[in-house]
CSV table of C-alpha atoms in Angstrom, one decimal:
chain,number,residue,atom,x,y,z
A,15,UNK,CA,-69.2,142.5,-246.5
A,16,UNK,CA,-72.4,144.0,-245.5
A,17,UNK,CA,-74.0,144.1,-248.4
A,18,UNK,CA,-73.6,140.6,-248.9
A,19,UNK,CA,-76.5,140.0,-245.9
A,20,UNK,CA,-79.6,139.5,-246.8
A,21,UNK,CA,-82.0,142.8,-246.9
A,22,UNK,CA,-83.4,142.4,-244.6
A,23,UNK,CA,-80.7,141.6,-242.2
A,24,UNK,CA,-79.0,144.9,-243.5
A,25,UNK,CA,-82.1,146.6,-242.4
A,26,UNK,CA,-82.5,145.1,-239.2
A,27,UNK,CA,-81.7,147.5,-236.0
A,28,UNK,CA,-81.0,144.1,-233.3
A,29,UNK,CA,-82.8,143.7,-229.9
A,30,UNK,CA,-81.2,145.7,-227.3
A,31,UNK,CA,-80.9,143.4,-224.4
A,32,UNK,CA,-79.9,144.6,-221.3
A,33,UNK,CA,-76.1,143.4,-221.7
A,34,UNK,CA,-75.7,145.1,-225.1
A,35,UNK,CA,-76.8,148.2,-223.3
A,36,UNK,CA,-73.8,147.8,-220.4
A,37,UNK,CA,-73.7,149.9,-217.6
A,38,UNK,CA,-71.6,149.9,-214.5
A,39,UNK,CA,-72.9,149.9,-211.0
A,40,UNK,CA,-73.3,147.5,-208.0
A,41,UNK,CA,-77.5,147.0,-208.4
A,42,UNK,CA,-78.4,145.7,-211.6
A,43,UNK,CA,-82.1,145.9,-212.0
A,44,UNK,CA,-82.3,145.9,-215.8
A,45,UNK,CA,-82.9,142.7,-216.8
A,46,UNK,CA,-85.0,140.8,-215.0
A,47,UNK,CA,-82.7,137.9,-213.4
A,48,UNK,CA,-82.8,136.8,-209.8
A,49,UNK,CA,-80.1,138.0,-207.8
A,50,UNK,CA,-80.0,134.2,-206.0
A,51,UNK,CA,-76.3,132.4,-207.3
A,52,UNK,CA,-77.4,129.0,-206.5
A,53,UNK,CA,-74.3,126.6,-206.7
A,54,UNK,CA,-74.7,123.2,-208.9
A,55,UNK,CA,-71.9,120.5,-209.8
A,56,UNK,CA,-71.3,119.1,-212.9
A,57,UNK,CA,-68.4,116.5,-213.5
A,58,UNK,CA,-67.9,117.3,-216.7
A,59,UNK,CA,-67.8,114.1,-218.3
A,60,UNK,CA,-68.8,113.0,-221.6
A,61,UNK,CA,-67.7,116.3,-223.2
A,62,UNK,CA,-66.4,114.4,-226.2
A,63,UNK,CA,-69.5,113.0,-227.2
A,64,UNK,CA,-72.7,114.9,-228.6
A,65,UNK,CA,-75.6,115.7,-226.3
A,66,UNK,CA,-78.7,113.9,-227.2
A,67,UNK,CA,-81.2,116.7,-228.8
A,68,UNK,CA,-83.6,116.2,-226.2
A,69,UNK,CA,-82.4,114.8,-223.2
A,70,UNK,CA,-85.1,112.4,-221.9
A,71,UNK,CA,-84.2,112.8,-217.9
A,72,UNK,CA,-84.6,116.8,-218.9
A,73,UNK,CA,-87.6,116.6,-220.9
A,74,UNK,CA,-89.5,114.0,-218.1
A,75,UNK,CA,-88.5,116.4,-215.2
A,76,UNK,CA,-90.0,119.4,-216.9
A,77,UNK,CA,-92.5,117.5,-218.3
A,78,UNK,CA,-93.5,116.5,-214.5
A,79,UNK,CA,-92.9,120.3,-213.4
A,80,UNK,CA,-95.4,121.6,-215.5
A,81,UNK,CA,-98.2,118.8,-215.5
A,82,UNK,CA,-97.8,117.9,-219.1
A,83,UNK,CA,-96.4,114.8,-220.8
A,84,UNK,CA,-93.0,114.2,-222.1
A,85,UNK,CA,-94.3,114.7,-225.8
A,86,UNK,CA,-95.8,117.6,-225.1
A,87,UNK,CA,-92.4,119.0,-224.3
A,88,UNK,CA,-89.7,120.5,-226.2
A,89,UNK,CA,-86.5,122.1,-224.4
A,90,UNK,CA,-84.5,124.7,-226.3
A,91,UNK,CA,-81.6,127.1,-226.2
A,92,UNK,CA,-83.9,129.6,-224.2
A,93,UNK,CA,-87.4,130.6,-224.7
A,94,UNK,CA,-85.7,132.6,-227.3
A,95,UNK,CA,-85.0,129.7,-229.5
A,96,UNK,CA,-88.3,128.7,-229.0
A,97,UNK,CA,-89.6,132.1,-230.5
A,98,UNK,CA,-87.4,131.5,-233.4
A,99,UNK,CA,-88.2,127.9,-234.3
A,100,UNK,CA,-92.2,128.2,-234.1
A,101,UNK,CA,-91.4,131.1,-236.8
A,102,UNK,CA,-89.1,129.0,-238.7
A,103,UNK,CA,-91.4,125.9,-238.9
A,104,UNK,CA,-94.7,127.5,-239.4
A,105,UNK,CA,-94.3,130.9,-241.0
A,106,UNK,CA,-93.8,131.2,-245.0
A,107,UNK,CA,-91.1,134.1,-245.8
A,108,UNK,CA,-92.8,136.7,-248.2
A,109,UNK,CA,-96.5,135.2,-247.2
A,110,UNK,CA,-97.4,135.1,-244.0
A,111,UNK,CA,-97.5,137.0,-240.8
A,112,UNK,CA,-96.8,137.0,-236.9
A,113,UNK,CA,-99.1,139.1,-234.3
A,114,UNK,CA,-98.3,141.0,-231.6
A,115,UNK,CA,-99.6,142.9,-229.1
A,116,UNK,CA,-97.4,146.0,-227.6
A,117,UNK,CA,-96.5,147.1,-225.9
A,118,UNK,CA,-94.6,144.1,-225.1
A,119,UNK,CA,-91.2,141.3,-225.6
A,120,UNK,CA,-89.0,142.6,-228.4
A,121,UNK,CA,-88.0,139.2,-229.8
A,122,UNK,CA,-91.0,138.2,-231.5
A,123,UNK,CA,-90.9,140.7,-233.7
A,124,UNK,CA,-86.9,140.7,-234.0
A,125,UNK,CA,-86.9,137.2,-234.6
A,126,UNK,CA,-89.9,137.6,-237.9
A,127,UNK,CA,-87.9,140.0,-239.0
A,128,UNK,CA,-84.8,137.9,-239.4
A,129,UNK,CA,-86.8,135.3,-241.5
A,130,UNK,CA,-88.5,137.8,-243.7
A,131,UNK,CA,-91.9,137.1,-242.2
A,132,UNK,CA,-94.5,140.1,-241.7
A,133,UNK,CA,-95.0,141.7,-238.1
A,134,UNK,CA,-98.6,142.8,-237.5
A,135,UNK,CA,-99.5,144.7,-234.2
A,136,UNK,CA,-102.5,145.3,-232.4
A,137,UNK,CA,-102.0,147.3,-229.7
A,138,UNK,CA,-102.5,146.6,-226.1
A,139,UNK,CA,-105.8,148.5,-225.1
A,140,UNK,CA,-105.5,151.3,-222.2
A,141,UNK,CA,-105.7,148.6,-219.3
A,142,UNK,CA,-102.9,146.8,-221.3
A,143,UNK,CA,-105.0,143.7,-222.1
A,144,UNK,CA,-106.1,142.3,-225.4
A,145,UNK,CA,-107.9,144.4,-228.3
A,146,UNK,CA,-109.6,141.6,-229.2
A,147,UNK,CA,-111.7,143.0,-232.4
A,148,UNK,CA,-108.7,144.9,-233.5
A,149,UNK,CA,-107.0,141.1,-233.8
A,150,UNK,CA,-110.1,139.6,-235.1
A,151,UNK,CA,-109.5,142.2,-238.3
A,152,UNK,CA,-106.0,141.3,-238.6
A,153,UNK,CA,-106.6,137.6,-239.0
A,154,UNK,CA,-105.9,137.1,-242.2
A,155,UNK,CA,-102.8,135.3,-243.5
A,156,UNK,CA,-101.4,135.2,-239.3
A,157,UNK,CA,-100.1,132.3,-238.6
A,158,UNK,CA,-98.5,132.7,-235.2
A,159,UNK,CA,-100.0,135.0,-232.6
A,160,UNK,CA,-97.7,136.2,-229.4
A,161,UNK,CA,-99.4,137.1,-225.9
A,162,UNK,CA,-97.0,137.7,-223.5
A,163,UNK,CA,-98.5,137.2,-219.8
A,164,UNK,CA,-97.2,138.6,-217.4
A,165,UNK,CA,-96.6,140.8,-219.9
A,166,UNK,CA,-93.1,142.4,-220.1
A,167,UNK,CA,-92.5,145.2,-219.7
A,168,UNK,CA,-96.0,146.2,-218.3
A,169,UNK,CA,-96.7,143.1,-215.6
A,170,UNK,CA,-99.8,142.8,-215.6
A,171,UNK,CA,-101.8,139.5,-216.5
A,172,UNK,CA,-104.1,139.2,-219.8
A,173,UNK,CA,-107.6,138.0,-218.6
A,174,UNK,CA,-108.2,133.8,-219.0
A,175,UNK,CA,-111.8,134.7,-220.6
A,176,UNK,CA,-109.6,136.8,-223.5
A,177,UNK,CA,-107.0,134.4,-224.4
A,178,UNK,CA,-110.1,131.5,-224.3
A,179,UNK,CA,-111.8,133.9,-226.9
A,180,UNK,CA,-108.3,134.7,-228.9
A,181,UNK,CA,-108.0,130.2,-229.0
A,182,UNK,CA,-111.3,129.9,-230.3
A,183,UNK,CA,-111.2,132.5,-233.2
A,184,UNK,CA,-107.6,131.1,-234.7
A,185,UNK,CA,-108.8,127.7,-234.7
A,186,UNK,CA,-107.7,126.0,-237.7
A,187,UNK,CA,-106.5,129.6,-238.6
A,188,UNK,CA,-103.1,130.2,-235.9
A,189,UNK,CA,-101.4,129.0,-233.3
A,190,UNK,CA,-101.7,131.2,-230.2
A,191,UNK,CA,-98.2,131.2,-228.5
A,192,UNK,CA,-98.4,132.2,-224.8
A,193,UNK,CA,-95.5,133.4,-223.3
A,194,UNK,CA,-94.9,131.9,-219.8
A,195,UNK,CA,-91.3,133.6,-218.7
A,196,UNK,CA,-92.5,134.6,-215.6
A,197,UNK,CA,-95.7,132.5,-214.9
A,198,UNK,CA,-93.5,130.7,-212.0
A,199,UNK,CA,-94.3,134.1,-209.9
A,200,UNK,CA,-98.0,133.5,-210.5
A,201,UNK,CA,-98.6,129.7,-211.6
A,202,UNK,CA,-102.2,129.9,-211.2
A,203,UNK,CA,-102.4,131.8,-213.8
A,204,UNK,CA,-100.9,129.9,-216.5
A,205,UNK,CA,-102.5,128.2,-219.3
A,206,UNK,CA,-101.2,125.1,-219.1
A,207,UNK,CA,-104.5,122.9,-218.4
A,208,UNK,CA,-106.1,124.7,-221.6
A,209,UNK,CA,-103.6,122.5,-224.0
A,210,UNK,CA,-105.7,119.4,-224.0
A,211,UNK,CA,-109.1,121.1,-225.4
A,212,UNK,CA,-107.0,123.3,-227.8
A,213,UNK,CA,-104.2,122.0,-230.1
A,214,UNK,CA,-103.6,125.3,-231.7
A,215,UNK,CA,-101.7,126.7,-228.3
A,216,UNK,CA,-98.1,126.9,-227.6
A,217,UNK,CA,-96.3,128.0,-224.9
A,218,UNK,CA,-93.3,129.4,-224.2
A,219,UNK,CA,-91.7,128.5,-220.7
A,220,UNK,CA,-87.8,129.1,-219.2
A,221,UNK,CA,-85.5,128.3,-216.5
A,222,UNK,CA,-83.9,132.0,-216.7
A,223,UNK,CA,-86.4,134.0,-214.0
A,224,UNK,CA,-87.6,131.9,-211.3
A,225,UNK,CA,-85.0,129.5,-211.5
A,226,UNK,CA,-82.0,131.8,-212.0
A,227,UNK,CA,-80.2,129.9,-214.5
A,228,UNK,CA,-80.4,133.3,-217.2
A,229,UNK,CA,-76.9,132.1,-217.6
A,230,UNK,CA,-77.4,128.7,-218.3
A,231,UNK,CA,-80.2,129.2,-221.5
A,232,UNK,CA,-82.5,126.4,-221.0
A,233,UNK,CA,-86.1,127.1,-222.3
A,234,UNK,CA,-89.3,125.3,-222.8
A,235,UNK,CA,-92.0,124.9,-225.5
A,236,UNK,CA,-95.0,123.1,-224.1
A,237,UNK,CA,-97.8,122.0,-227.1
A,238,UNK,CA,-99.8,118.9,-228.6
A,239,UNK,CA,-97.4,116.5,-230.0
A,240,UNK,CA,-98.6,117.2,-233.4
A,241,UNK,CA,-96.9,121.0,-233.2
A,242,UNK,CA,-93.7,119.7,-231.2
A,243,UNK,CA,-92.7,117.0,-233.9
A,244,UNK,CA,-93.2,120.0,-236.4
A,245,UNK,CA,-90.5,122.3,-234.2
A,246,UNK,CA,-88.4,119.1,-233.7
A,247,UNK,CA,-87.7,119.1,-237.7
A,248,UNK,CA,-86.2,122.6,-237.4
A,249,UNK,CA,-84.5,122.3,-234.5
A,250,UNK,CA,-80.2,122.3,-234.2
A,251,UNK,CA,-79.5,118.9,-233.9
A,252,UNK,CA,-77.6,119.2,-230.3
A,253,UNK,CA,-79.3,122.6,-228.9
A,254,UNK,CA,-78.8,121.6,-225.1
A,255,UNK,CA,-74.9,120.6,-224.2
A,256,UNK,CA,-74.6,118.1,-221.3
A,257,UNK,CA,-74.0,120.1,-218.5
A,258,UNK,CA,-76.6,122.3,-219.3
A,259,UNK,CA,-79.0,119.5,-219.3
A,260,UNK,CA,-77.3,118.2,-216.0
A,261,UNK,CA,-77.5,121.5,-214.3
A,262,UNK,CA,-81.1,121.6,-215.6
A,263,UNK,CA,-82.0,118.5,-214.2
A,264,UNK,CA,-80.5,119.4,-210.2
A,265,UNK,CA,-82.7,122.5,-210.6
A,266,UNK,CA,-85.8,120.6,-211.5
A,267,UNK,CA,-85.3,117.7,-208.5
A,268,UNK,CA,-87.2,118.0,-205.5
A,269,UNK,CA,-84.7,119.9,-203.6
A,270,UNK,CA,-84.0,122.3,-206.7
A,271,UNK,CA,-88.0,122.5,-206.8
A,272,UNK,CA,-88.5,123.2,-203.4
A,273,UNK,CA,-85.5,126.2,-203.9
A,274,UNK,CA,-87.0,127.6,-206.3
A,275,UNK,CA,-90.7,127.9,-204.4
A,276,UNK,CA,-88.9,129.2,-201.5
A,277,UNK,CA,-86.9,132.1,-203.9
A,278,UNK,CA,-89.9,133.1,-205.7
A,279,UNK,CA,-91.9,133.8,-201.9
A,280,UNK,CA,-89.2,136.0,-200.8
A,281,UNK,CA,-88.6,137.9,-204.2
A,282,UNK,CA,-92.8,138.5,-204.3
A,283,UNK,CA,-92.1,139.5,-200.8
A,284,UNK,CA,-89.2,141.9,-202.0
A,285,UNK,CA,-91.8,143.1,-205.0
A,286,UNK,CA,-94.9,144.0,-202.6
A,287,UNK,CA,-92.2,146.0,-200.5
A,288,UNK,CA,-90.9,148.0,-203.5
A,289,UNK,CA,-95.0,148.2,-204.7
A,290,UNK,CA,-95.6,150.0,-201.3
A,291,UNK,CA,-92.2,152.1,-200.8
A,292,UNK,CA,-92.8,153.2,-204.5
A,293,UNK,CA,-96.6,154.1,-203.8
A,294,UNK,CA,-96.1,155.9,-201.4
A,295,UNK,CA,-93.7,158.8,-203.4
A,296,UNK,CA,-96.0,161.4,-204.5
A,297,UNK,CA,-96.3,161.9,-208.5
A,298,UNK,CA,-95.6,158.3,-209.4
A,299,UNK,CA,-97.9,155.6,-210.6
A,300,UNK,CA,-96.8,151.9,-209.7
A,301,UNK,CA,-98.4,149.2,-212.1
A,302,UNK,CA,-99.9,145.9,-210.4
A,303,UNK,CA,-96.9,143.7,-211.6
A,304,UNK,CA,-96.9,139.4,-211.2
A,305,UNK,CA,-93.6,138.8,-212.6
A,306,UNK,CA,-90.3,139.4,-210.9
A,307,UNK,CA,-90.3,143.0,-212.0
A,308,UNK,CA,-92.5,146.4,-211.6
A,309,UNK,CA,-93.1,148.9,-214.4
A,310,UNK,CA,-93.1,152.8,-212.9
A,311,UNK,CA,-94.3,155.4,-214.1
A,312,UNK,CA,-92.3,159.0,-213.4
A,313,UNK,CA,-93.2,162.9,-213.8
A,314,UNK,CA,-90.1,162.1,-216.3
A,315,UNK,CA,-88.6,158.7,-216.7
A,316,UNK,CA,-85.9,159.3,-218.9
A,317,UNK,CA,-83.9,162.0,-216.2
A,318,UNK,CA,-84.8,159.5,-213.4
A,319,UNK,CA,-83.7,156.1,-215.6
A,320,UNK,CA,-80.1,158.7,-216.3
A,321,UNK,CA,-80.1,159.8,-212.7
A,322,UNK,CA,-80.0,155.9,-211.3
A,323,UNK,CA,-77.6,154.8,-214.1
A,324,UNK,CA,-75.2,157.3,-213.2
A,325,UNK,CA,-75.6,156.3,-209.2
A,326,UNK,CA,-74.4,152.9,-210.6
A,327,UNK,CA,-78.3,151.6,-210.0
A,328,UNK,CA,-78.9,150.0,-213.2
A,329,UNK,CA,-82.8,150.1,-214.3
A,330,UNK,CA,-84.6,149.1,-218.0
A,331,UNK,CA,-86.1,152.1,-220.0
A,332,UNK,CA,-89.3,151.3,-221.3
A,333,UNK,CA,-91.0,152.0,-224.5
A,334,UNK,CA,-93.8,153.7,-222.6
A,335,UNK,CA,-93.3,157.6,-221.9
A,336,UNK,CA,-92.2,157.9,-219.0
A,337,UNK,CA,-92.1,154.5,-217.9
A,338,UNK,CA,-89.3,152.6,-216.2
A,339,UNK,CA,-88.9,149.0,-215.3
A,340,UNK,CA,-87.5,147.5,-212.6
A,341,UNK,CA,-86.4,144.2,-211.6
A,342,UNK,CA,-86.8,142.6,-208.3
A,343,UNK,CA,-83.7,142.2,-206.5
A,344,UNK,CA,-82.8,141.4,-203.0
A,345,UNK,CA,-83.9,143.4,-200.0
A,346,UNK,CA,-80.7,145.8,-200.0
A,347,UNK,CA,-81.2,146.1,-203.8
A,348,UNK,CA,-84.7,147.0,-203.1
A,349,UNK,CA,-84.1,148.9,-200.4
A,350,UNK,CA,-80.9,150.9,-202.0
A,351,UNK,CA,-83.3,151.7,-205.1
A,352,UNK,CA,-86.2,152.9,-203.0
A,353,UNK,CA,-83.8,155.1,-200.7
A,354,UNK,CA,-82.5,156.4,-203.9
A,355,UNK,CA,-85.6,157.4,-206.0
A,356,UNK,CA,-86.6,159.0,-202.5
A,357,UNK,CA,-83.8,161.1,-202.6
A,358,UNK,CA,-84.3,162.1,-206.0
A,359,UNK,CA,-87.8,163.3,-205.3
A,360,UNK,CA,-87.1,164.4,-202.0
């Protein structure tokens, strides 16, 4: 049956998300959720009838959230549906191309890959920020461009004055697709306000991180109407069920908002504690990190990244030698972790 997929389904090796990698253990730092298991109530009605495709209540109380308008939003199984449809509705199988910059989110290139569309990469530069002449060359026949910030797995933020530049050389050419996961840790940093002077931006947002609704999939696409009634032609015709929606909407209210603010404090606090502890180990190098997670660098990565998983501490191997990431949990996940890569380099 196999060889009835398409080519390039056969040759595709799938993203290895932190579940499909497993693990047992009682601190699960792998994957980037919040360890907060906020309680919501849902009545469950309606479940015979179809979910509108984009429920208006959800779409106005993002919409509000995020200091857009209602038509400038787009909600969507995920931020990894969102990927998926700007490929789908803008990219020509066999002709054109994505660009991406790692090292960085898998999905972008997982999700081209599917579709038969070309993945181009530029490589991050040594600070981890934008090689903007090496894009510049690779122009040509790009239609969607992915910059990831904070950038996962590395943390660190691409510089406003570079992503300005990167809008102003794809005009007319690309859309430039921000990724926003984890812009709720450091909001004055996002890109939103930059939507109104340029129509070629996307971005991607999500209710999994700061929100800690992983489990529920709701995701974001923020653009210029123009590009959102182009995704909304691709789209499934019911991609949010009701009592995602519902759930969605609690978390977005002024109580769920204030939550929310309140959780992302105390998990920076937990991240500035693990920066320090961490620092403080000789023969490690701690990133700067501004998402809900810090990338580590260890004399060798690999034994420590075994070492934990054994010890039922769950962490993310990173594509960068050496390098480990490591989400932000509570303080006794934190503190657990620390104690334990103390130990190990005792």
């Amino acid at each position: 049956m196999e060889k009835l997929a398409r080519k390039q389904v056969q040759q595709l090796t799938p993203y290895l998300s932190a579940r499909r990698i497993g693990g047992t253990g009682d601190v699960w730092l792998n994957a980037n959720e919040s360890p907060f298991n906020n309680e919501y109530k849902t009545n469950f009605v309606r479940l015979n009838r179809y979910s509108e495709c984009q429920p208006k209540e959800l779409i106005a109380a993002y919409a509000a959230y995020a200091g857009v308008k209602p038509e400038q939003t787009l909600t969507s199984r995920g931020a990894d549906e969102g990927i998926e449809l700007l490929v789908r509705a803008f990219c020509e199988p066999g002709e054109d191309a994505i660009l991406y910059c790692p090292p960085t989110y898998g999905m972008y290139a997982i999700s081209a890959e599917t579709f038969g569309v070309e993945r181009r990469t530029v490589p991050l530069t040594a600070d981890w920020q934008l090689d903007l002449e090496g894009i510049k060359a690779n122009l040509d026949g790009a239609k969607l461009l992915f910059v990831c910030s904070p950038n996962n797995p590395t943390g660190n933020l691409v510089k406003r004055e570079d992503i300005i530049t990167l809008l102003e050389m794809t005009k007319d050419k690309a859309i430039v697709v921000m990724d926003e996961a984890y812009i709720d840790f450091c909001p004055e940093a996002s890109t939103v306000d930059l939507l109104e002077q340029y129509p070629n931006l996307a971005i991607l947002r999500t209710l999994s991180k700061a929100f800690a609704l992983a489990g529920l999939r709701c995701g974001f696409t923020l653009a210029n109407q123009e590009v959102i009634d182009v995704l909304l032609k691709v789209i499934a015709p019911y991609p949010v069920p009701i009592p995602v929606a519902e759930i969605a909407i609690q978390a977005l209210s002024e109580a769920g908002l204030a939550r929310a603010k309140y959780q992302v404090l105390d998990l920076n606090a937990n991240r500035a504690y693990l920066q320090v502890g961490l620092s403080m180990i000789g023969g490690l190098q701690v990133f700067d990190g501004w998402g809900n997670y810090m990338l580590v660098k260890f004399p060798d990565g690999d034994a420590l990244f075994k070492a934990a998983w054994d010890n039922g501490i769950i962490l993310r191997n990173s594509p960068i030698e050496d390098c480990v990431r490591i989400s932000v949990g509570n303080r006794d996940e934190c503190e657990k972790t620390l104690g334990f890569i103390r130990n190990f380099y005792a």
